[in-house]
Coordinates of C-alpha atoms in Angstrom, one line a residue:
A1 CA -84.3 -86.1 -257.7
K2 CA -85.5 -82.4 -257.7
V3 CA -83.5 -81.5 -260.8
R4 CA -85.0 -84.6 -262.8
G5 CA -88.5 -83.8 -261.5
Q6 CA -88.0 -80.2 -262.9
A7 CA -87.1 -81.6 -266.1
I8 CA -90.3 -84.0 -266.3
T9 CA -92.3 -80.9 -265.6
M10 CA -90.5 -78.7 -268.4
A11 CA -91.3 -81.9 -270.8
G12 CA -94.9 -81.8 -270.5
A13 CA -96.2 -84.4 -273.0
R14 CA -93.2 -84.4 -275.1
A15 CA -90.4 -87.0 -274.8
L16 CA -87.8 -84.4 -274.3
P17 CA -88.3 -81.0 -272.7
D18 CA -88.3 -77.9 -275.3
R19 CA -85.3 -75.8 -274.5
A20 CA -87.7 -72.7 -274.7
R21 CA -89.3 -73.8 -271.4
I22 CA -86.0 -73.5 -269.4
R23 CA -86.8 -70.9 -266.8
P24 CA -84.1 -69.7 -264.7
E25 CA -86.7 -68.4 -262.0
E26 CA -87.8 -71.8 -261.5
L27 CA -84.6 -73.1 -260.9
G28 CA -83.2 -70.6 -258.4
F29 CA -82.5 -73.3 -255.8
M30 CA -79.7 -74.8 -258.0
L31 CA -78.7 -72.1 -260.4
G32 CA -75.0 -71.7 -259.2
H33 CA -74.6 -75.5 -259.7
L34 CA -76.0 -75.5 -263.4
A35 CA -74.4 -75.1 -266.9
L36 CA -76.2 -74.8 -270.3
I37 CA -74.5 -76.3 -273.1
D38 CA -75.1 -75.9 -276.8
V39 CA -74.9 -79.1 -278.8
S40 CA -73.3 -79.0 -282.3
P41 CA -74.4 -82.2 -284.1
S42 CA -71.7 -82.7 -286.8
P43 CA -69.0 -83.2 -285.7
R44 CA -70.6 -83.4 -282.2
E45 CA -69.2 -80.4 -280.1
Y46 CA -70.4 -79.1 -276.7
R47 CA -70.1 -75.3 -276.1
F48 CA -70.7 -73.8 -272.7
R49 CA -73.6 -71.2 -273.2
L50 CA -73.8 -70.4 -269.4
V51 CA -71.9 -71.7 -266.4
G52 CA -73.0 -71.1 -262.9
T53 CA -70.9 -69.4 -260.1
A54 CA -70.5 -72.5 -258.1
I55 CA -69.0 -74.5 -260.9
T56 CA -66.9 -71.4 -262.0
A57 CA -65.5 -71.1 -258.4
R58 CA -64.6 -75.0 -258.2
R59 CA -62.8 -74.9 -261.7
G60 CA -61.0 -71.6 -261.0
A61 CA -62.2 -70.4 -264.4
D62 CA -65.2 -69.4 -266.3
L63 CA -65.8 -71.9 -269.2
T64 CA -68.7 -69.6 -270.6
G65 CA -68.4 -69.6 -274.4
Q66 CA -65.6 -72.4 -274.5
T67 CA -66.0 -75.9 -275.8
T68 CA -65.2 -79.0 -273.8
A69 CA -61.9 -78.9 -275.6
A70 CA -61.0 -76.4 -272.7
L71 CA -61.2 -79.1 -270.0
R72 CA -58.0 -80.4 -268.7
P73 CA -56.6 -83.1 -268.4
A74 CA -57.8 -84.9 -271.4
R75 CA -59.2 -87.7 -269.4
Y76 CA -61.4 -85.6 -267.4
R77 CA -62.7 -84.0 -270.6
A78 CA -63.5 -87.6 -272.1
T79 CA -65.5 -88.3 -269.0
I80 CA -67.4 -85.1 -269.2
D81 CA -67.9 -85.7 -273.1
S82 CA -69.1 -89.1 -272.5
H83 CA -71.8 -87.7 -270.0
F84 CA -72.9 -85.5 -272.6
D85 CA -73.0 -88.0 -275.3
A86 CA -74.9 -90.6 -273.3
A87 CA -77.6 -87.8 -272.6
C88 CA -77.7 -87.1 -276.3
E89 CA -77.8 -90.6 -277.6
Q90 CA -80.3 -91.9 -274.9
R91 CA -82.3 -88.8 -275.1
R92 CA -82.8 -88.9 -271.4
A93 CA -81.5 -87.5 -268.2
V94 CA -78.4 -89.4 -267.0
L95 CA -76.7 -89.2 -263.5
Y96 CA -73.3 -89.9 -262.5
H97 CA -71.0 -90.2 -259.4
V98 CA -67.6 -89.4 -260.3
V99 CA -64.5 -89.7 -258.2
L100 CA -61.3 -87.9 -258.9
G101 CA -57.9 -88.8 -257.4
L102 CA -54.6 -87.2 -257.2
D103 CA -52.1 -89.0 -255.0
S104 CA -53.7 -89.6 -251.7
I105 CA -56.5 -86.9 -252.4
K106 CA -59.9 -88.2 -253.4
R107 CA -62.6 -86.0 -254.4
S108 CA -66.1 -86.8 -255.7
F109 CA -69.1 -85.2 -257.6
R110 CA -72.5 -85.8 -258.8
H111 CA -73.2 -84.8 -262.4
I112 CA -76.8 -85.0 -263.9
V113 CA -77.1 -84.1 -267.6
L114 CA -80.6 -83.4 -269.0
P115 CA -81.3 -83.1 -272.7
F116 CA -83.4 -80.4 -274.4
T117 CA -84.5 -79.9 -278.1
S118 CA -86.1 -76.9 -279.8
D119 CA -87.8 -78.8 -282.5
G120 CA -88.9 -82.2 -280.8
G121 CA -85.9 -83.8 -282.8
A122 CA -82.3 -83.8 -282.1
V123 CA -80.9 -82.6 -278.8
D124 CA -79.5 -79.4 -279.2
R125 CA -79.0 -78.1 -275.5
L126 CA -78.0 -79.8 -272.4
M127 CA -78.4 -78.7 -268.8
A128 CA -76.0 -80.0 -266.5
G129 CA -76.0 -79.9 -262.8
V130 CA -72.7 -80.4 -260.7
W131 CA -72.8 -81.0 -257.1
A132 CA -69.5 -81.7 -255.1
D133 CA -69.3 -83.8 -252.0
N134 CA -66.3 -82.1 -250.8
R135 CA -63.7 -79.6 -251.7
I136 CA -63.1 -80.8 -255.1
E137 CA -61.2 -77.6 -256.4
D138 CA -58.4 -79.2 -254.4
V139 CA -58.0 -81.7 -257.2
L140 CA -59.5 -79.9 -260.1
Q141 CA -57.1 -76.6 -259.7
S142 CA -53.9 -78.7 -259.0
P143 CA -51.2 -78.1 -261.4
A144 CA -50.4 -81.8 -261.1
F145 CA -54.0 -82.9 -261.9
L146 CA -54.2 -80.5 -264.8
E147 CA -50.8 -81.6 -266.5
S148 CA -51.6 -85.4 -265.9

């Protein structure tokens, strides 16, 4: 709720927040859990501009500068791409609760994706927040999960 409220404040009178209004100093309470993603329109591609330290620690790798093509396995990438697609197409914040499983291990996280625009038109940047409910790296960094 706090993240969505921050996005509404950034939007002001516009339908979508202007990406120039993203102020890291106003997001200190959640910076490590955020990623900024550049959106290329055609073909649609998502590139991680900045990835928070908490996300990097859970993944075991820094995705900064990479596209979602770097996400493994393919079904995990498809899930994240679908979240990003929904924010772009619906032009509003989207929130998901995701459960990942590997054998008897179940881990979950919440994922909020906020769309931004530089010109009031097409979405050209996303801000994603990720909060894990438990030790999600047990699954995300598992060779069995990555190869599935």
